[in-house]
Amino acid sequence: MISRRTAICLTAIGLSMTASIGSALAADYPTRPVKWVVGYPPGGATDIIARLLGQRLSERLGQQFVIENKPGAGNNIATESVINAEPDGYTLLFVNPANYINASLYANLKFNVVRDIAPIAAFNRVPNVMTVNNNVPAKTAAEFIAYVKANPGKVNLASSGNGTSVHLSGEMFMMMSGAKMQHVPYRGAAPAITDLLGGQVQLIFDNMPSILQHVRAGSVRALAVTSTVRSSLLPDVPVLADTIPGYEASALFGAGAPKNTPKEIIEKLNKEMNAVLAEPAIKARLIDLGGEPLIGTPEDFGKMIVAETEKWKKVIDSANIEKVQ
C-alpha cells in the first residue's frame, strides 16, 4: 500500500507526462492531411470560405487541409460525422448557422453541438439584408412595418427554405415588430429572388452575398441590414436595430472539432486561424463575402455558439415552427 505522499507524487508525475505528451502532439501537429467537413455542396459561400482559409492553413502548416463536402439533412450528416470522428485534430467541422438552428428545429438529433463540438475559432459574421420588391411603397423599415399592418394577409415573406437563417430572420422580424406576413419557402435563394424580382413575394431577408448584386443594380430595394453595425458593402443602408431595438440576425461561421480533442491542438489551430484571418488579403476577401473577420479565443467562439443556439430557439418556439422529425 503506497503512502499518500507517494500517491500525490505519482499523480503529479502523471499530469506532467500528460502535459508533455500534449505539448509534443501540438508541436508536431499536423503530420498528415486534415479533413475539414462542410455541410454544403461545393461553390456556395460556406464552401468558398472553407477553401479560402483551408488553402492558407495548408501553406502555413505544411499539410493539406482537405475540404470534404457532406451535404444533406440540413447539415446534420456532416456534423454527426465529425462528432463521431477520432478527437485527434485530423477531422474538423465548418460550423455555420444551421448548427445553431438545428438544435431546436430537429426533434430527434443524436448529438448536441454545444456539448459535442469543441470550438476552435470564429471566422466572421455575415448579415442578412432586409430587401423588398421595388413596387413596395415603403422606403424604410418603419414604413414597411406600417405597410404590412395596413395590408393584413397581402404581404408575402420569401425564404430559401424552412428553418434557414433567411427564414428565421423573417420570423424574428415578425415576432419583434408585430407585422405578420405569409411565409413562402423556396428551394434555395435563387428561385426566391426570382419571385421577389417578379413581385410574387414582397420581402426577403437574404444573405448578403447572394442579394448584393441585385441591390447594387437597383432591381430590388434594401431597407436594412440585420447586423448590429452597418455593412461596408452597403454603407448607406441602416441597421434594423435602429427601428427594432435588440434585433440582430447574422450568419456566424467558424471551426470546431470533436470534443476531447487535445487542448494544445485546439490552441494551435486557433492561433494559426487567427493569423490567417489577420492577413490583409484574407480580410479583404471575407469583407467581400459579407463580414469582417472575428479574431478571438476558442472560449470566445464557444460563448457565441451558446448565444446563437439560445437566440434561434426563442424564435423557433415563438413562431411555433414544426419540428423536423
PDB file of C-alpha atoms in Angstrom:
ATOM      1  CA  MET A   1       0.000   0.000   0.000  1.00  0.00           C
ATOM      2  CA  ILE A   2       1.543   3.298  -1.088  1.00  0.00           C
ATOM      3  CA  SER A   3       1.650   6.346   1.146  1.00  0.00           C
ATOM      4  CA  ARG A   4      -0.415   9.464   0.499  1.00  0.00           C
ATOM      5  CA  ARG A   5       2.741  11.428  -0.294  1.00  0.00           C
ATOM      6  CA  THR A   6       3.816   8.826  -2.847  1.00  0.00           C
ATOM      7  CA  ALA A   7       0.376   8.842  -4.420  1.00  0.00           C
ATOM      8  CA  ILE A   8       0.491  12.630  -4.754  1.00  0.00           C
ATOM      9  CA  CYS A   9       3.940  12.439  -6.345  1.00  0.00           C
ATOM     10  CA  LEU A  10       2.809   9.771  -8.811  1.00  0.00           C
ATOM     11  CA  THR A  11      -0.236  11.847  -9.725  1.00  0.00           C
ATOM     12  CA  ALA A  12       1.946  14.903 -10.302  1.00  0.00           C
ATOM     13  CA  ILE A  13       4.301  12.873 -12.466  1.00  0.00           C
ATOM     14  CA  GLY A  14       1.347  11.534 -14.468  1.00  0.00           C
ATOM     15  CA  LEU A  15      -0.062  15.013 -15.027  1.00  0.00           C
ATOM     16  CA  SER A  16       3.343  16.284 -16.051  1.00  0.00           C
ATOM     17  CA  MET A  17       3.757  13.431 -18.530  1.00  0.00           C
ATOM     18  CA  THR A  18       0.278  14.065 -19.938  1.00  0.00           C
ATOM     19  CA  ALA A  19       1.062  17.761 -20.403  1.00  0.00           C
ATOM     20  CA  SER A  20       4.367  16.892 -22.063  1.00  0.00           C
ATOM     21  CA  ILE A  21       2.639  14.459 -24.431  1.00  0.00           C
ATOM     22  CA  GLY A  22       0.006  17.082 -25.270  1.00  0.00           C
ATOM     23  CA  SER A  23       2.679  19.711 -25.939  1.00  0.00           C
ATOM     24  CA  ALA A  24       4.594  17.267 -28.135  1.00  0.00           C
ATOM     25  CA  LEU A  25       1.421  16.464 -30.096  1.00  0.00           C
ATOM     26  CA  ALA A  26       0.783  20.153 -30.695  1.00  0.00           C
ATOM     27  CA  ALA A  27       4.379  20.819 -31.683  1.00  0.00           C
ATOM     28  CA  ASP A  28       4.311  18.083 -34.337  1.00  0.00           C
ATOM     29  CA  TYR A  29       0.711  18.655 -35.457  1.00  0.00           C
ATOM     30  CA  PRO A  30      -0.258  18.160 -38.210  1.00  0.00           C
ATOM     31  CA  THR A  31       1.806  15.243 -39.508  1.00  0.00           C
ATOM     32  CA  ARG A  32      -0.758  14.220 -42.135  1.00  0.00           C
ATOM     33  CA  PRO A  33      -3.661  15.809 -44.058  1.00  0.00           C
ATOM     34  CA  VAL A  34      -6.525  17.323 -42.070  1.00  0.00           C
ATOM     35  CA  LYS A  35     -10.107  16.709 -43.218  1.00  0.00           C
ATOM     36  CA  TRP A  36     -12.376  19.743 -42.945  1.00  0.00           C
ATOM     37  CA  VAL A  37     -16.044  18.777 -43.305  1.00  0.00           C
ATOM     38  CA  VAL A  38     -18.501  21.250 -44.867  1.00  0.00           C
ATOM     39  CA  GLY A  39     -22.239  20.500 -44.781  1.00  0.00           C
ATOM     40  CA  TYR A  40     -22.994  22.140 -48.145  1.00  0.00           C
ATOM     41  CA  PRO A  41     -22.188  21.341 -51.786  1.00  0.00           C
ATOM     42  CA  PRO A  42     -19.154  22.984 -53.442  1.00  0.00           C
ATOM     43  CA  GLY A  43     -19.484  26.529 -54.737  1.00  0.00           C
ATOM     44  CA  GLY A  44     -21.597  28.266 -52.092  1.00  0.00           C
ATOM     45  CA  ALA A  45     -20.412  30.993 -49.711  1.00  0.00           C
ATOM     46  CA  THR A  46     -19.741  28.497 -46.898  1.00  0.00           C
ATOM     47  CA  ASP A  47     -17.629  26.297 -49.150  1.00  0.00           C
ATOM     48  CA  ILE A  48     -15.762  29.320 -50.537  1.00  0.00           C
ATOM     49  CA  ILE A  49     -14.765  30.491 -47.043  1.00  0.00           C
ATOM     50  CA  ALA A  50     -13.623  26.988 -46.057  1.00  0.00           C
ATOM     51  CA  ARG A  51     -11.464  26.622 -49.161  1.00  0.00           C
ATOM     52  CA  LEU A  52     -10.040  30.121 -48.791  1.00  0.00           C
ATOM     53  CA  LEU A  53      -8.930  29.516 -45.209  1.00  0.00           C
ATOM     54  CA  GLY A  54      -8.026  25.870 -45.795  1.00  0.00           C
ATOM     55  CA  GLN A  55      -5.555  26.799 -48.545  1.00  0.00           C
ATOM     56  CA  ARG A  56      -3.714  29.239 -46.292  1.00  0.00           C
ATOM     57  CA  LEU A  57      -3.657  26.790 -43.382  1.00  0.00           C
ATOM     58  CA  SER A  58      -2.185  24.166 -45.726  1.00  0.00           C
ATOM     59  CA  GLU A  59       0.554  26.595 -46.712  1.00  0.00           C
ATOM     60  CA  ARG A  60       1.298  27.651 -43.140  1.00  0.00           C
ATOM     61  CA  LEU A  61       1.264  24.202 -41.538  1.00  0.00           C
ATOM     62  CA  GLY A  62       2.739  22.109 -44.322  1.00  0.00           C
ATOM     63  CA  GLN A  63      -0.127  19.609 -44.557  1.00  0.00           C
ATOM     64  CA  GLN A  64      -3.210  19.713 -46.741  1.00  0.00           C
ATOM     65  CA  PHE A  65      -6.491  20.866 -45.198  1.00  0.00           C
ATOM     66  CA  VAL A  66      -8.803  18.853 -47.430  1.00  0.00           C
ATOM     67  CA  ILE A  67     -12.356  20.189 -47.791  1.00  0.00           C
ATOM     68  CA  GLU A  68     -14.880  17.345 -47.713  1.00  0.00           C
ATOM     69  CA  ASN A  69     -18.404  18.348 -48.746  1.00  0.00           C
ATOM     70  CA  LYS A  70     -21.109  16.321 -46.965  1.00  0.00           C
ATOM     71  CA  PRO A  71     -24.463  17.959 -47.767  1.00  0.00           C
ATOM     72  CA  GLY A  72     -27.742  16.527 -46.556  1.00  0.00           C
ATOM     73  CA  ALA A  73     -30.229  16.550 -43.671  1.00  0.00           C
ATOM     74  CA  GLY A  74     -29.751  20.262 -43.110  1.00  0.00           C
ATOM     75  CA  ASN A  75     -26.049  19.904 -42.233  1.00  0.00           C
ATOM     76  CA  ASN A  76     -26.694  17.112 -39.726  1.00  0.00           C
ATOM     77  CA  ILE A  77     -24.890  14.426 -41.751  1.00  0.00           C
ATOM     78  CA  ALA A  78     -21.706  16.498 -41.815  1.00  0.00           C
ATOM     79  CA  THR A  79     -21.958  17.439 -38.139  1.00  0.00           C
ATOM     80  CA  GLU A  80     -22.585  13.902 -36.928  1.00  0.00           C
ATOM     81  CA  SER A  81     -19.672  12.561 -38.981  1.00  0.00           C
ATOM     82  CA  VAL A  82     -17.306  14.950 -37.199  1.00  0.00           C
ATOM     83  CA  ILE A  83     -18.748  14.308 -33.751  1.00  0.00           C
ATOM     84  CA  ASN A  84     -18.168  10.559 -34.270  1.00  0.00           C
ATOM     85  CA  ALA A  85     -14.621  11.024 -35.604  1.00  0.00           C
ATOM     86  CA  GLU A  86     -11.454  10.449 -33.593  1.00  0.00           C
ATOM     87  CA  PRO A  87     -10.725  13.516 -31.437  1.00  0.00           C
ATOM     88  CA  ASP A  88      -7.169  13.843 -32.753  1.00  0.00           C
ATOM     89  CA  GLY A  89      -7.321  17.129 -34.670  1.00  0.00           C
ATOM     90  CA  TYR A  90      -7.487  15.473 -38.088  1.00  0.00           C
ATOM     91  CA  THR A  91     -11.243  15.931 -38.601  1.00  0.00           C
ATOM     92  CA  LEU A  92     -12.727  19.419 -38.274  1.00  0.00           C
ATOM     93  CA  LEU A  93     -16.209  20.876 -38.779  1.00  0.00           C
ATOM     94  CA  PHE A  94     -17.040  24.080 -40.607  1.00  0.00           C
ATOM     95  CA  VAL A  95     -19.524  25.492 -38.083  1.00  0.00           C
ATOM     96  CA  ASN A  96     -22.358  27.532 -39.605  1.00  0.00           C
ATOM     97  CA  PRO A  97     -25.849  28.859 -38.730  1.00  0.00           C
ATOM     98  CA  ALA A  98     -27.546  25.504 -39.377  1.00  0.00           C
ATOM     99  CA  ASN A  99     -25.710  24.092 -36.364  1.00  0.00           C
ATOM    100  CA  TYR A 100     -27.304  26.636 -34.009  1.00  0.00           C
ATOM    101  CA  ILE A 101     -30.750  26.448 -35.602  1.00  0.00           C
ATOM    102  CA  ASN A 102     -30.963  22.648 -35.874  1.00  0.00           C
ATOM    103  CA  ALA A 103     -30.567  22.237 -32.120  1.00  0.00           C
ATOM    104  CA  SER A 104     -34.189  23.403 -31.778  1.00  0.00           C
ATOM    105  CA  LEU A 105     -35.540  22.669 -35.251  1.00  0.00           C
ATOM    106  CA  TYR A 106     -34.895  18.904 -35.248  1.00  0.00           C
ATOM    107  CA  ALA A 107     -36.774  16.752 -32.759  1.00  0.00           C
ATOM    108  CA  ASN A 108     -34.524  13.700 -32.637  1.00  0.00           C
ATOM    109  CA  LEU A 109     -30.914  14.761 -33.089  1.00  0.00           C
ATOM    110  CA  LYS A 110     -28.384  12.207 -31.872  1.00  0.00           C
ATOM    111  CA  PHE A 111     -25.968  14.931 -30.812  1.00  0.00           C
ATOM    112  CA  ASN A 112     -25.728  18.309 -29.127  1.00  0.00           C
ATOM    113  CA  VAL A 113     -23.349  20.746 -30.822  1.00  0.00           C
ATOM    114  CA  VAL A 114     -22.752  22.797 -27.666  1.00  0.00           C
ATOM    115  CA  ARG A 115     -21.787  19.629 -25.808  1.00  0.00           C
ATOM    116  CA  ASP A 116     -20.172  17.550 -28.550  1.00  0.00           C
ATOM    117  CA  ILE A 117     -18.153  20.055 -30.594  1.00  0.00           C
ATOM    118  CA  ALA A 118     -15.046  21.756 -29.226  1.00  0.00           C
ATOM    119  CA  PRO A 119     -14.945  25.349 -30.526  1.00  0.00           C
ATOM    120  CA  ILE A 120     -11.706  26.385 -32.235  1.00  0.00           C
ATOM    121  CA  ALA A 121     -12.194  29.841 -33.755  1.00  0.00           C
ATOM    122  CA  ALA A 122     -14.877  32.154 -35.079  1.00  0.00           C
ATOM    123  CA  PHE A 123     -14.290  33.440 -38.618  1.00  0.00           C
ATOM    124  CA  ASN A 124     -16.860  36.110 -39.446  1.00  0.00           C
ATOM    125  CA  ARG A 125     -20.469  37.230 -39.186  1.00  0.00           C
ATOM    126  CA  VAL A 126     -22.414  37.840 -42.381  1.00  0.00           C
ATOM    127  CA  PRO A 127     -25.587  39.933 -42.089  1.00  0.00           C
ATOM    128  CA  ASN A 128     -28.787  39.315 -43.969  1.00  0.00           C
ATOM    129  CA  VAL A 129     -30.353  42.159 -45.915  1.00  0.00           C
ATOM    130  CA  MET A 130     -33.993  43.156 -45.477  1.00  0.00           C
ATOM    131  CA  THR A 131     -34.903  43.564 -49.144  1.00  0.00           C
ATOM    132  CA  VAL A 132     -38.191  44.429 -50.835  1.00  0.00           C
ATOM    133  CA  ASN A 133     -39.595  44.414 -54.353  1.00  0.00           C
ATOM    134  CA  ASN A 134     -39.401  47.857 -55.937  1.00  0.00           C
ATOM    135  CA  ASN A 135     -43.203  48.084 -56.159  1.00  0.00           C
ATOM    136  CA  VAL A 136     -43.472  48.086 -52.356  1.00  0.00           C
ATOM    137  CA  PRO A 137     -44.058  51.746 -51.394  1.00  0.00           C
ATOM    138  CA  ALA A 138     -42.081  51.589 -48.129  1.00  0.00           C
ATOM    139  CA  LYS A 139     -38.639  53.226 -48.200  1.00  0.00           C
ATOM    140  CA  THR A 140     -37.669  52.418 -44.599  1.00  0.00           C
ATOM    141  CA  ALA A 141     -38.127  49.515 -42.187  1.00  0.00           C
ATOM    142  CA  ALA A 142     -40.566  51.572 -40.113  1.00  0.00           C
ATOM    143  CA  GLU A 143     -42.644  52.381 -43.198  1.00  0.00           C
ATOM    144  CA  PHE A 144     -42.629  48.704 -44.185  1.00  0.00           C
ATOM    145  CA  ILE A 145     -43.941  47.642 -40.770  1.00  0.00           C
ATOM    146  CA  ALA A 146     -46.771  50.162 -41.116  1.00  0.00           C
ATOM    147  CA  TYR A 147     -47.437  48.926 -44.673  1.00  0.00           C
ATOM    148  CA  VAL A 148     -47.736  45.294 -43.551  1.00  0.00           C
ATOM    149  CA  LYS A 149     -50.069  46.207 -40.691  1.00  0.00           C
ATOM    150  CA  ALA A 150     -52.241  48.233 -43.069  1.00  0.00           C
ATOM    151  CA  ASN A 151     -52.433  45.321 -45.543  1.00  0.00           C
ATOM    152  CA  PRO A 152     -53.109  42.188 -43.470  1.00  0.00           C
ATOM    153  CA  GLY A 153     -52.793  38.937 -45.388  1.00  0.00           C
ATOM    154  CA  LYS A 154     -51.421  40.628 -48.510  1.00  0.00           C
ATOM    155  CA  VAL A 155     -47.657  40.622 -47.910  1.00  0.00           C
ATOM    156  CA  ASN A 156     -45.515  37.549 -48.573  1.00  0.00           C
ATOM    157  CA  LEU A 157     -42.173  36.799 -46.933  1.00  0.00           C
ATOM    158  CA  ALA A 158     -39.851  34.678 -49.088  1.00  0.00           C
ATOM    159  CA  SER A 159     -37.063  32.435 -47.794  1.00  0.00           C
ATOM    160  CA  SER A 160     -34.528  29.954 -49.117  1.00  0.00           C
ATOM    161  CA  GLY A 161     -36.261  27.166 -47.189  1.00  0.00           C
ATOM    162  CA  ASN A 162     -37.941  26.272 -43.909  1.00  0.00           C
ATOM    163  CA  GLY A 163     -35.612  26.603 -40.941  1.00  0.00           C
ATOM    164  CA  THR A 164     -32.872  28.528 -42.752  1.00  0.00           C
ATOM    165  CA  SER A 165     -31.364  31.679 -41.294  1.00  0.00           C
ATOM    166  CA  VAL A 166     -33.164  33.569 -44.085  1.00  0.00           C
ATOM    167  CA  HIS A 167     -36.499  32.165 -42.877  1.00  0.00           C
ATOM    168  CA  LEU A 168     -35.818  32.671 -39.178  1.00  0.00           C
ATOM    169  CA  SER A 169     -34.567  36.228 -39.690  1.00  0.00           C
ATOM    170  CA  GLY A 170     -38.038  36.957 -41.085  1.00  0.00           C
ATOM    171  CA  GLU A 171     -39.746  35.147 -38.218  1.00  0.00           C
ATOM    172  CA  MET A 172     -37.702  37.184 -35.731  1.00  0.00           C
ATOM    173  CA  PHE A 173     -38.768  40.351 -37.552  1.00  0.00           C
ATOM    174  CA  MET A 174     -42.443  39.381 -37.299  1.00  0.00           C
ATOM    175  CA  MET A 175     -42.044  38.369 -33.642  1.00  0.00           C
ATOM    176  CA  MET A 176     -40.368  41.646 -32.627  1.00  0.00           C
ATOM    177  CA  SER A 177     -42.348  44.048 -34.851  1.00  0.00           C
ATOM    178  CA  GLY A 178     -45.838  42.533 -34.727  1.00  0.00           C
ATOM    179  CA  ALA A 179     -46.019  42.751 -38.549  1.00  0.00           C
ATOM    180  CA  LYS A 180     -47.480  39.414 -39.689  1.00  0.00           C
ATOM    181  CA  MET A 181     -46.796  38.048 -43.186  1.00  0.00           C
ATOM    182  CA  GLN A 182     -47.305  34.819 -45.099  1.00  0.00           C
ATOM    183  CA  HIS A 183     -44.083  32.797 -45.269  1.00  0.00           C
ATOM    184  CA  VAL A 184     -43.297  31.341 -48.710  1.00  0.00           C
ATOM    185  CA  PRO A 185     -40.363  28.871 -48.594  1.00  0.00           C
ATOM    186  CA  TYR A 186     -38.338  28.111 -51.728  1.00  0.00           C
ATOM    187  CA  ARG A 187     -35.709  25.510 -52.568  1.00  0.00           C
ATOM    188  CA  GLY A 188     -32.776  27.877 -52.282  1.00  0.00           C
ATOM    189  CA  ALA A 189     -32.186  31.598 -52.610  1.00  0.00           C
ATOM    190  CA  ALA A 190     -32.125  31.797 -56.421  1.00  0.00           C
ATOM    191  CA  PRO A 191     -35.827  30.975 -57.062  1.00  0.00           C
ATOM    192  CA  ALA A 192     -36.843  33.121 -54.083  1.00  0.00           C
ATOM    193  CA  ILE A 193     -35.009  36.117 -55.531  1.00  0.00           C
ATOM    194  CA  THR A 194     -36.536  35.449 -58.969  1.00  0.00           C
ATOM    195  CA  ASP A 195     -40.029  35.744 -57.480  1.00  0.00           C
ATOM    196  CA  LEU A 196     -39.005  38.797 -55.439  1.00  0.00           C
ATOM    197  CA  LEU A 197     -37.896  40.483 -58.672  1.00  0.00           C
ATOM    198  CA  GLY A 198     -41.185  39.480 -60.305  1.00  0.00           C
ATOM    199  CA  GLY A 199     -43.325  40.750 -57.441  1.00  0.00           C
ATOM    200  CA  GLN A 200     -44.837  37.390 -56.431  1.00  0.00           C
ATOM    201  CA  VAL A 201     -43.316  37.962 -52.977  1.00  0.00           C
ATOM    202  CA  GLN A 202     -42.607  41.310 -51.358  1.00  0.00           C
ATOM    203  CA  LEU A 203     -39.801  40.729 -48.844  1.00  0.00           C
ATOM    204  CA  ILE A 204     -36.760  38.545 -48.192  1.00  0.00           C
ATOM    205  CA  PHE A 205     -34.070  38.590 -45.508  1.00  0.00           C
ATOM    206  CA  ASP A 206     -31.433  37.136 -47.798  1.00  0.00           C
ATOM    207  CA  ASN A 207     -27.745  36.525 -47.154  1.00  0.00           C
ATOM    208  CA  MET A 208     -25.568  39.472 -48.141  1.00  0.00           C
ATOM    209  CA  PRO A 209     -23.509  37.686 -50.860  1.00  0.00           C
ATOM    210  CA  SER A 210     -26.459  36.461 -52.928  1.00  0.00           C
ATOM    211  CA  ILE A 211     -28.635  39.594 -52.766  1.00  0.00           C
ATOM    212  CA  LEU A 212     -25.913  42.258 -53.007  1.00  0.00           C
ATOM    213  CA  GLN A 213     -25.648  42.389 -56.817  1.00  0.00           C
ATOM    214  CA  HIS A 214     -29.413  42.892 -57.150  1.00  0.00           C
ATOM    215  CA  VAL A 215     -29.406  45.718 -54.596  1.00  0.00           C
ATOM    216  CA  ARG A 216     -26.488  47.454 -56.299  1.00  0.00           C
ATOM    217  CA  ALA A 217     -28.210  47.076 -59.685  1.00  0.00           C
ATOM    218  CA  GLY A 218     -31.330  48.764 -58.289  1.00  0.00           C
ATOM    219  CA  SER A 219     -33.599  45.851 -59.189  1.00  0.00           C
ATOM    220  CA  VAL A 220     -34.648  45.494 -55.524  1.00  0.00           C
ATOM    221  CA  ARG A 221     -34.518  47.855 -52.553  1.00  0.00           C
ATOM    222  CA  ALA A 222     -32.559  47.248 -49.332  1.00  0.00           C
ATOM    223  CA  LEU A 223     -34.306  48.661 -46.278  1.00  0.00           C
ATOM    224  CA  ALA A 224     -31.924  47.454 -43.560  1.00  0.00           C
ATOM    225  CA  VAL A 225     -29.123  45.069 -42.654  1.00  0.00           C
ATOM    226  CA  THR A 226     -29.568  42.659 -39.772  1.00  0.00           C
ATOM    227  CA  SER A 227     -26.192  43.135 -38.077  1.00  0.00           C
ATOM    228  CA  THR A 228     -25.593  45.482 -35.141  1.00  0.00           C
ATOM    229  CA  VAL A 229     -23.409  47.792 -37.252  1.00  0.00           C
ATOM    230  CA  ARG A 230     -23.685  48.977 -40.835  1.00  0.00           C
ATOM    231  CA  SER A 231     -22.013  46.930 -43.544  1.00  0.00           C
ATOM    232  CA  SER A 232     -19.154  48.471 -45.515  1.00  0.00           C
ATOM    233  CA  LEU A 233     -20.693  46.802 -48.593  1.00  0.00           C
ATOM    234  CA  LEU A 234     -23.940  48.795 -48.145  1.00  0.00           C
ATOM    235  CA  PRO A 235     -22.800  51.789 -46.096  1.00  0.00           C
ATOM    236  CA  ASP A 236     -25.949  53.842 -46.753  1.00  0.00           C
ATOM    237  CA  VAL A 237     -28.305  51.115 -45.522  1.00  0.00           C
ATOM    238  CA  PRO A 238     -29.222  51.393 -41.813  1.00  0.00           C
ATOM    239  CA  VAL A 239     -29.297  48.543 -39.332  1.00  0.00           C
ATOM    240  CA  LEU A 240     -32.682  47.077 -38.474  1.00  0.00           C
ATOM    241  CA  ALA A 241     -31.933  47.548 -34.770  1.00  0.00           C
ATOM    242  CA  ASP A 242     -32.383  51.293 -35.324  1.00  0.00           C
ATOM    243  CA  THR A 243     -36.076  50.531 -35.891  1.00  0.00           C
ATOM    244  CA  ILE A 244     -36.425  47.364 -33.777  1.00  0.00           C
ATOM    245  CA  PRO A 245     -34.096  47.713 -30.766  1.00  0.00           C
ATOM    246  CA  GLY A 246     -32.295  44.477 -29.960  1.00  0.00           C
ATOM    247  CA  TYR A 247     -32.760  42.910 -33.384  1.00  0.00           C
ATOM    248  CA  GLU A 248     -29.681  41.010 -34.619  1.00  0.00           C
ATOM    249  CA  ALA A 249     -29.549  38.124 -37.070  1.00  0.00           C
ATOM    250  CA  SER A 250     -26.214  37.382 -38.691  1.00  0.00           C
ATOM    251  CA  ALA A 251     -24.665  34.195 -40.016  1.00  0.00           C
ATOM    252  CA  LEU A 252     -21.803  33.212 -37.703  1.00  0.00           C
ATOM    253  CA  PHE A 253     -19.114  30.969 -39.188  1.00  0.00           C
ATOM    254  CA  GLY A 254     -16.188  29.190 -37.533  1.00  0.00           C
ATOM    255  CA  ALA A 255     -14.359  25.929 -36.965  1.00  0.00           C
ATOM    256  CA  GLY A 256     -14.897  23.140 -34.450  1.00  0.00           C
ATOM    257  CA  ALA A 257     -13.538  19.688 -33.630  1.00  0.00           C
ATOM    258  CA  PRO A 258     -14.837  16.599 -31.833  1.00  0.00           C
ATOM    259  CA  LYS A 259     -14.986  17.065 -28.066  1.00  0.00           C
ATOM    260  CA  ASN A 260     -11.906  15.760 -26.223  1.00  0.00           C
ATOM    261  CA  THR A 261      -9.601  16.929 -28.999  1.00  0.00           C
ATOM    262  CA  PRO A 262      -6.369  17.830 -27.136  1.00  0.00           C
ATOM    263  CA  LYS A 263      -6.420  21.388 -25.852  1.00  0.00           C
ATOM    264  CA  GLU A 264      -2.943  22.004 -27.228  1.00  0.00           C
ATOM    265  CA  ILE A 265      -4.089  21.171 -30.754  1.00  0.00           C
ATOM    266  CA  ILE A 266      -7.181  23.370 -30.382  1.00  0.00           C
ATOM    267  CA  GLU A 267      -4.981  26.258 -29.248  1.00  0.00           C
ATOM    268  CA  LYS A 268      -2.513  25.749 -32.110  1.00  0.00           C
ATOM    269  CA  LEU A 269      -5.323  25.736 -34.663  1.00  0.00           C
ATOM    270  CA  ASN A 270      -6.839  28.830 -33.063  1.00  0.00           C
ATOM    271  CA  LYS A 271      -3.507  30.655 -33.267  1.00  0.00           C
ATOM    272  CA  GLU A 272      -2.998  29.696 -36.918  1.00  0.00           C
ATOM    273  CA  MET A 273      -6.572  30.524 -37.926  1.00  0.00           C
ATOM    274  CA  ASN A 274      -6.392  33.913 -36.243  1.00  0.00           C
ATOM    275  CA  ALA A 275      -3.113  34.609 -38.062  1.00  0.00           C
ATOM    276  CA  VAL A 276      -4.768  33.766 -41.389  1.00  0.00           C
ATOM    277  CA  LEU A 277      -7.793  35.964 -40.593  1.00  0.00           C
ATOM    278  CA  ALA A 278      -5.453  38.884 -39.875  1.00  0.00           C
ATOM    279  CA  GLU A 279      -3.805  38.710 -43.318  1.00  0.00           C
ATOM    280  CA  PRO A 280      -4.859  41.745 -45.400  1.00  0.00           C
ATOM    281  CA  ALA A 281      -5.792  39.690 -48.482  1.00  0.00           C
ATOM    282  CA  ILE A 282      -7.918  37.258 -46.443  1.00  0.00           C
ATOM    283  CA  LYS A 283      -9.567  40.092 -44.544  1.00  0.00           C
ATOM    284  CA  ALA A 284     -10.459  41.842 -47.809  1.00  0.00           C
ATOM    285  CA  ARG A 285     -11.914  38.656 -49.284  1.00  0.00           C
ATOM    286  CA  LEU A 286     -14.035  37.965 -46.204  1.00  0.00           C
ATOM    287  CA  ILE A 287     -15.373  41.512 -46.323  1.00  0.00           C
ATOM    288  CA  ASP A 288     -16.292  40.924 -49.977  1.00  0.00           C
ATOM    289  CA  LEU A 289     -18.184  37.831 -48.812  1.00  0.00           C
ATOM    290  CA  GLY A 290     -20.173  39.924 -46.354  1.00  0.00           C
ATOM    291  CA  GLY A 291     -18.442  40.164 -42.992  1.00  0.00           C
ATOM    292  CA  GLU A 292     -15.209  41.326 -41.363  1.00  0.00           C
ATOM    293  CA  PRO A 293     -13.015  38.722 -39.612  1.00  0.00           C
ATOM    294  CA  LEU A 294     -13.596  37.868 -35.968  1.00  0.00           C
ATOM    295  CA  ILE A 295     -10.383  37.179 -34.070  1.00  0.00           C
ATOM    296  CA  GLY A 296     -10.649  35.608 -30.614  1.00  0.00           C
ATOM    297  CA  THR A 297     -10.137  32.591 -28.404  1.00  0.00           C
ATOM    298  CA  PRO A 298     -11.841  29.190 -28.535  1.00  0.00           C
ATOM    299  CA  GLU A 299     -13.727  30.262 -25.415  1.00  0.00           C
ATOM    300  CA  ASP A 300     -14.996  33.378 -27.199  1.00  0.00           C
ATOM    301  CA  PHE A 301     -16.377  31.252 -30.022  1.00  0.00           C
ATOM    302  CA  GLY A 302     -17.907  28.808 -27.540  1.00  0.00           C
ATOM    303  CA  LYS A 303     -19.870  31.628 -25.919  1.00  0.00           C
ATOM    304  CA  MET A 304     -21.064  32.778 -29.348  1.00  0.00           C
ATOM    305  CA  ILE A 305     -22.281  29.263 -30.196  1.00  0.00           C
ATOM    306  CA  VAL A 306     -24.300  29.118 -26.970  1.00  0.00           C
ATOM    307  CA  ALA A 307     -25.777  32.593 -27.559  1.00  0.00           C
ATOM    308  CA  GLU A 308     -26.729  31.794 -31.173  1.00  0.00           C
ATOM    309  CA  THR A 309     -28.321  28.488 -30.172  1.00  0.00           C
ATOM    310  CA  GLU A 310     -30.394  30.157 -27.457  1.00  0.00           C
ATOM    311  CA  LYS A 311     -31.433  33.042 -29.752  1.00  0.00           C
ATOM    312  CA  TRP A 312     -32.774  30.799 -32.519  1.00  0.00           C
ATOM    313  CA  LYS A 313     -34.536  28.536 -30.003  1.00  0.00           C
ATOM    314  CA  LYS A 314     -36.577  31.527 -28.838  1.00  0.00           C
ATOM    315  CA  VAL A 315     -37.542  32.353 -32.421  1.00  0.00           C
ATOM    316  CA  ILE A 316     -38.481  28.761 -33.300  1.00  0.00           C
ATOM    317  CA  ASP A 317     -40.538  28.377 -30.117  1.00  0.00           C
ATOM    318  CA  SER A 318     -42.256  31.755 -30.552  1.00  0.00           C
ATOM    319  CA  ALA A 319     -43.153  31.088 -34.193  1.00  0.00           C
ATOM    320  CA  ASN A 320     -44.389  27.558 -33.347  1.00  0.00           C
ATOM    321  CA  ILE A 321     -42.303  26.185 -36.211  1.00  0.00           C
ATOM    322  CA  GLU A 322     -42.973  22.488 -36.675  1.00  0.00           C
ATOM    323  CA  LYS A 323     -40.054  20.326 -35.604  1.00  0.00           C
ATOM    324  CA  VAL A 324     -38.361  18.123 -38.193  1.00  0.00           C
ATOM    325  CA  GLN A 325     -38.788  14.502 -37.159  1.00  0.00           C
TER     326      GLN A 325
END
